[in-house]
């Protein structure tokens, strides 16, 4: 009996960890978990001298998808996009749902130029992968901002710079990648 209850407690603990670290809709890391992982990766990058890059991605015109096709379609777009981004990244990259329709991708051992290439590949693949919703297909595109960590910079400063690059992508017509 004790073994049975021990197994149940372990299973409940695993479930609690998952609830605390994963976004329920996309299955990706949530914002809090990303912040924790980012601190670890930043410390590692500083010790090793390897570059560390960030990509922030936002689904273009997401409000229109929700307004015109409903929130279920919006949820399907978020889930599909999250899974696609995760499948296109390397095993040691961290993909998180950052908020709303935004995703943040942490790219260890990646230069700014390489991160820009990865972001362009992500943009292209998402644009080429419509989501089947009932009898119709929902197409979406991403605007992306890319940056790399500067020595002694905080994670929030790097994210702010990636966010500025993202907003430049949006201002310049969306469905594009901008690096800062």
Short mmCIF file of C-alpha atoms in Angstrom, two decimals:
data_model
loop_
_atom_site.label_atom_id
_atom_site.label_comp_id
_atom_site.label_asym_id
_atom_site.label_seq_id
_atom_site.Cartn_x
_atom_site.Cartn_y
_atom_site.Cartn_z
CA UNK A 1 0.00 0.00 0.00
CA UNK A 2 2.81 2.40 0.85
CA UNK A 3 4.39 1.81 -2.55
CA UNK A 4 1.09 2.61 -4.26
CA UNK A 5 0.69 5.90 -2.37
CA UNK A 6 4.33 6.81 -2.95
CA UNK A 7 3.74 6.34 -6.70
CA UNK A 8 0.62 8.50 -6.54
CA UNK A 9 2.48 11.26 -4.69
CA UNK A 10 5.34 11.18 -7.24
CA UNK A 11 2.81 11.37 -10.09
CA UNK A 12 1.06 14.33 -8.40
CA UNK A 13 4.41 16.08 -7.89
CA UNK A 14 5.28 15.67 -11.60
CA UNK A 15 1.86 17.06 -12.54
CA UNK A 16 2.35 20.07 -10.23
CA UNK A 17 5.77 20.80 -11.75
CA UNK A 18 4.23 20.61 -15.22
CA UNK A 19 1.40 22.97 -14.22
CA UNK A 20 3.93 25.42 -12.77
CA UNK A 21 6.28 25.43 -15.77
CA UNK A 22 4.20 24.77 -18.90
CA UNK A 23 1.69 26.85 -20.79
CA UNK A 24 -1.50 24.77 -20.83
CA UNK A 25 -2.54 25.73 -24.36
CA UNK A 26 0.75 25.27 -26.23
CA UNK A 27 2.66 22.88 -23.97
CA UNK A 28 5.65 25.22 -24.17
CA UNK A 29 7.51 26.69 -21.23
CA UNK A 30 5.60 29.51 -19.58
CA UNK A 31 7.01 32.96 -18.87
CA UNK A 32 8.11 32.14 -15.32
CA UNK A 33 9.91 29.00 -16.39
CA UNK A 34 11.60 30.87 -19.25
CA UNK A 35 12.88 33.48 -16.80
CA UNK A 36 14.37 30.75 -14.63
CA UNK A 37 15.97 28.95 -17.57
CA UNK A 38 17.26 32.24 -19.01
CA UNK A 39 19.13 33.08 -15.82
CA UNK A 40 20.80 29.68 -15.93
CA UNK A 41 21.70 30.02 -19.63
CA UNK A 42 23.01 33.56 -19.15
CA UNK A 43 25.32 32.41 -16.37
CA UNK A 44 26.53 29.52 -18.52
CA UNK A 45 27.13 31.80 -21.51
CA UNK A 46 29.11 34.24 -19.39
CA UNK A 47 31.30 31.46 -18.00
CA UNK A 48 31.91 29.85 -21.38
CA UNK A 49 32.12 33.03 -23.45
CA UNK A 50 29.61 31.59 -25.92
CA UNK A 51 27.00 33.86 -27.48
CA UNK A 52 23.36 33.76 -26.42
CA UNK A 53 20.60 35.05 -28.68
CA UNK A 54 16.92 35.83 -28.24
CA UNK A 55 14.07 35.81 -30.72
CA UNK A 56 10.68 37.26 -29.90
CA UNK A 57 7.87 36.36 -32.28
CA UNK A 58 4.38 37.78 -32.49
CA UNK A 59 1.51 36.38 -34.58
CA UNK A 60 0.47 39.10 -37.00
CA UNK A 61 -3.14 40.33 -36.84
CA UNK A 62 -4.02 37.78 -34.16
CA UNK A 63 -6.94 39.86 -32.89
CA UNK A 64 -8.52 39.58 -36.35
CA UNK A 65 -8.29 35.79 -36.17
CA UNK A 66 -10.10 35.80 -32.81
CA UNK A 67 -12.65 38.39 -33.93
CA UNK A 68 -13.43 36.87 -37.34
CA UNK A 69 -13.05 33.15 -36.68
CA UNK A 70 -13.61 32.87 -32.93
CA UNK A 71 -11.46 32.15 -29.92
CA UNK A 72 -11.32 28.44 -30.65
CA UNK A 73 -9.62 29.24 -33.96
CA UNK A 74 -7.29 31.62 -32.14
CA UNK A 75 -6.42 28.90 -29.63
CA UNK A 76 -5.77 26.46 -32.48
CA UNK A 77 -3.47 29.00 -34.17
CA UNK A 78 -1.54 29.52 -30.93
CA UNK A 79 -1.19 25.79 -30.28
CA UNK A 80 -0.20 25.03 -33.89
CA UNK A 81 2.31 27.89 -34.03
CA UNK A 82 3.84 26.92 -30.69
CA UNK A 83 4.27 23.29 -31.75
CA UNK A 84 5.72 24.36 -35.09
CA UNK A 85 8.23 26.73 -33.47
CA UNK A 86 9.31 24.04 -30.99
CA UNK A 87 9.71 21.46 -33.75
CA UNK A 88 11.91 23.80 -35.79
CA UNK A 89 14.25 24.65 -32.92
CA UNK A 90 17.13 22.61 -31.57
CA UNK A 91 16.74 20.41 -28.48
CA UNK A 92 18.76 22.80 -26.30
CA UNK A 93 16.83 25.91 -27.41
CA UNK A 94 14.05 27.09 -25.13
CA UNK A 95 10.73 28.08 -26.70
CA UNK A 96 8.18 29.73 -24.42
CA UNK A 97 4.82 31.34 -24.70
CA UNK A 98 5.79 34.80 -23.53
CA UNK A 99 2.33 36.30 -23.41
CA UNK A 100 -0.84 36.49 -25.47
CA UNK A 101 0.26 35.75 -29.02
CA UNK A 102 3.98 36.24 -28.34
CA UNK A 103 6.66 33.57 -28.16
CA UNK A 104 10.19 33.98 -26.84
CA UNK A 105 12.99 31.73 -28.02
CA UNK A 106 16.30 31.47 -26.18
CA UNK A 107 19.12 30.29 -28.44
CA UNK A 108 22.23 29.18 -26.51
CA UNK A 109 25.58 29.15 -28.33
CA UNK A 110 24.08 31.17 -31.18
CA UNK A 111 25.47 34.33 -32.77
CA UNK A 112 23.24 37.22 -33.85
CA UNK A 113 23.72 36.28 -37.52
CA UNK A 114 22.80 32.64 -36.88
CA UNK A 115 19.79 33.70 -34.78
CA UNK A 116 18.65 35.94 -37.63
CA UNK A 117 18.81 32.95 -40.01
CA UNK A 118 16.86 30.78 -37.56
CA UNK A 119 14.22 33.50 -37.17
CA UNK A 120 13.87 33.80 -40.95
CA UNK A 121 13.40 30.03 -41.21
CA UNK A 122 10.73 30.16 -38.48
CA UNK A 123 8.96 33.01 -40.24
CA UNK A 124 8.97 31.18 -43.58
CA UNK A 125 7.75 27.88 -42.13
CA UNK A 126 4.90 29.45 -40.15
CA UNK A 127 3.72 31.39 -43.20
CA UNK A 128 3.78 28.17 -45.26
CA UNK A 129 1.82 26.14 -42.68
CA UNK A 130 -1.88 27.07 -42.57
CA UNK A 131 -4.04 25.63 -39.82
CA UNK A 132 -7.10 23.60 -40.84
CA UNK A 133 -10.12 24.96 -38.94
CA UNK A 134 -13.32 23.19 -39.86
CA UNK A 135 -13.77 23.53 -43.62
CA UNK A 136 -11.31 26.39 -43.98
CA UNK A 137 -7.61 27.05 -43.58
CA UNK A 138 -6.34 29.81 -41.33
CA UNK A 139 -3.06 31.29 -42.48
CA UNK A 140 -0.90 33.37 -40.21
CA UNK A 141 2.44 35.08 -40.29
CA UNK A 142 4.98 36.15 -37.71
CA UNK A 143 6.85 39.34 -37.06
CA UNK A 144 10.11 38.65 -35.26
CA UNK A 145 12.73 40.59 -33.36
CA UNK A 146 16.23 39.19 -32.84
CA UNK A 147 19.05 40.23 -30.53
CA UNK A 148 22.02 38.76 -28.72
CA UNK A 149 23.05 39.16 -25.12
CA UNK A 150 25.60 41.89 -24.45
CA UNK A 151 28.19 41.33 -21.68
CA UNK A 152 26.83 42.16 -18.21
CA UNK A 153 23.38 42.91 -19.58
CA UNK A 154 20.25 41.84 -17.74
CA UNK A 155 17.80 39.50 -19.38
CA UNK A 156 15.08 42.15 -19.24
CA UNK A 157 17.28 44.60 -21.18
CA UNK A 158 17.96 42.00 -23.86
CA UNK A 159 14.24 41.19 -24.10
CA UNK A 160 13.44 44.91 -24.38
CA UNK A 161 15.88 45.22 -27.29
CA UNK A 162 14.36 42.16 -29.00
CA UNK A 163 10.94 43.72 -28.44
CA UNK A 164 12.07 46.96 -30.12
CA UNK A 165 13.25 44.91 -33.08
CA UNK A 166 9.87 43.15 -33.16
CA UNK A 167 8.03 46.47 -33.22
CA UNK A 168 10.25 47.63 -36.06
CA UNK A 169 9.25 44.48 -37.99
CA UNK A 170 5.60 45.34 -37.38
CA UNK A 171 6.07 48.99 -38.37
CA UNK A 172 7.81 47.97 -41.60
CA UNK A 173 4.90 45.82 -42.77
CA UNK A 174 4.85 42.67 -40.61
CA UNK A 175 5.81 39.13 -41.66
CA UNK A 176 9.50 39.98 -41.36
CA UNK A 177 12.57 39.65 -39.17
CA UNK A 178 14.50 42.55 -37.67
CA UNK A 179 17.73 42.20 -35.71
CA UNK A 180 19.11 44.75 -33.24
#
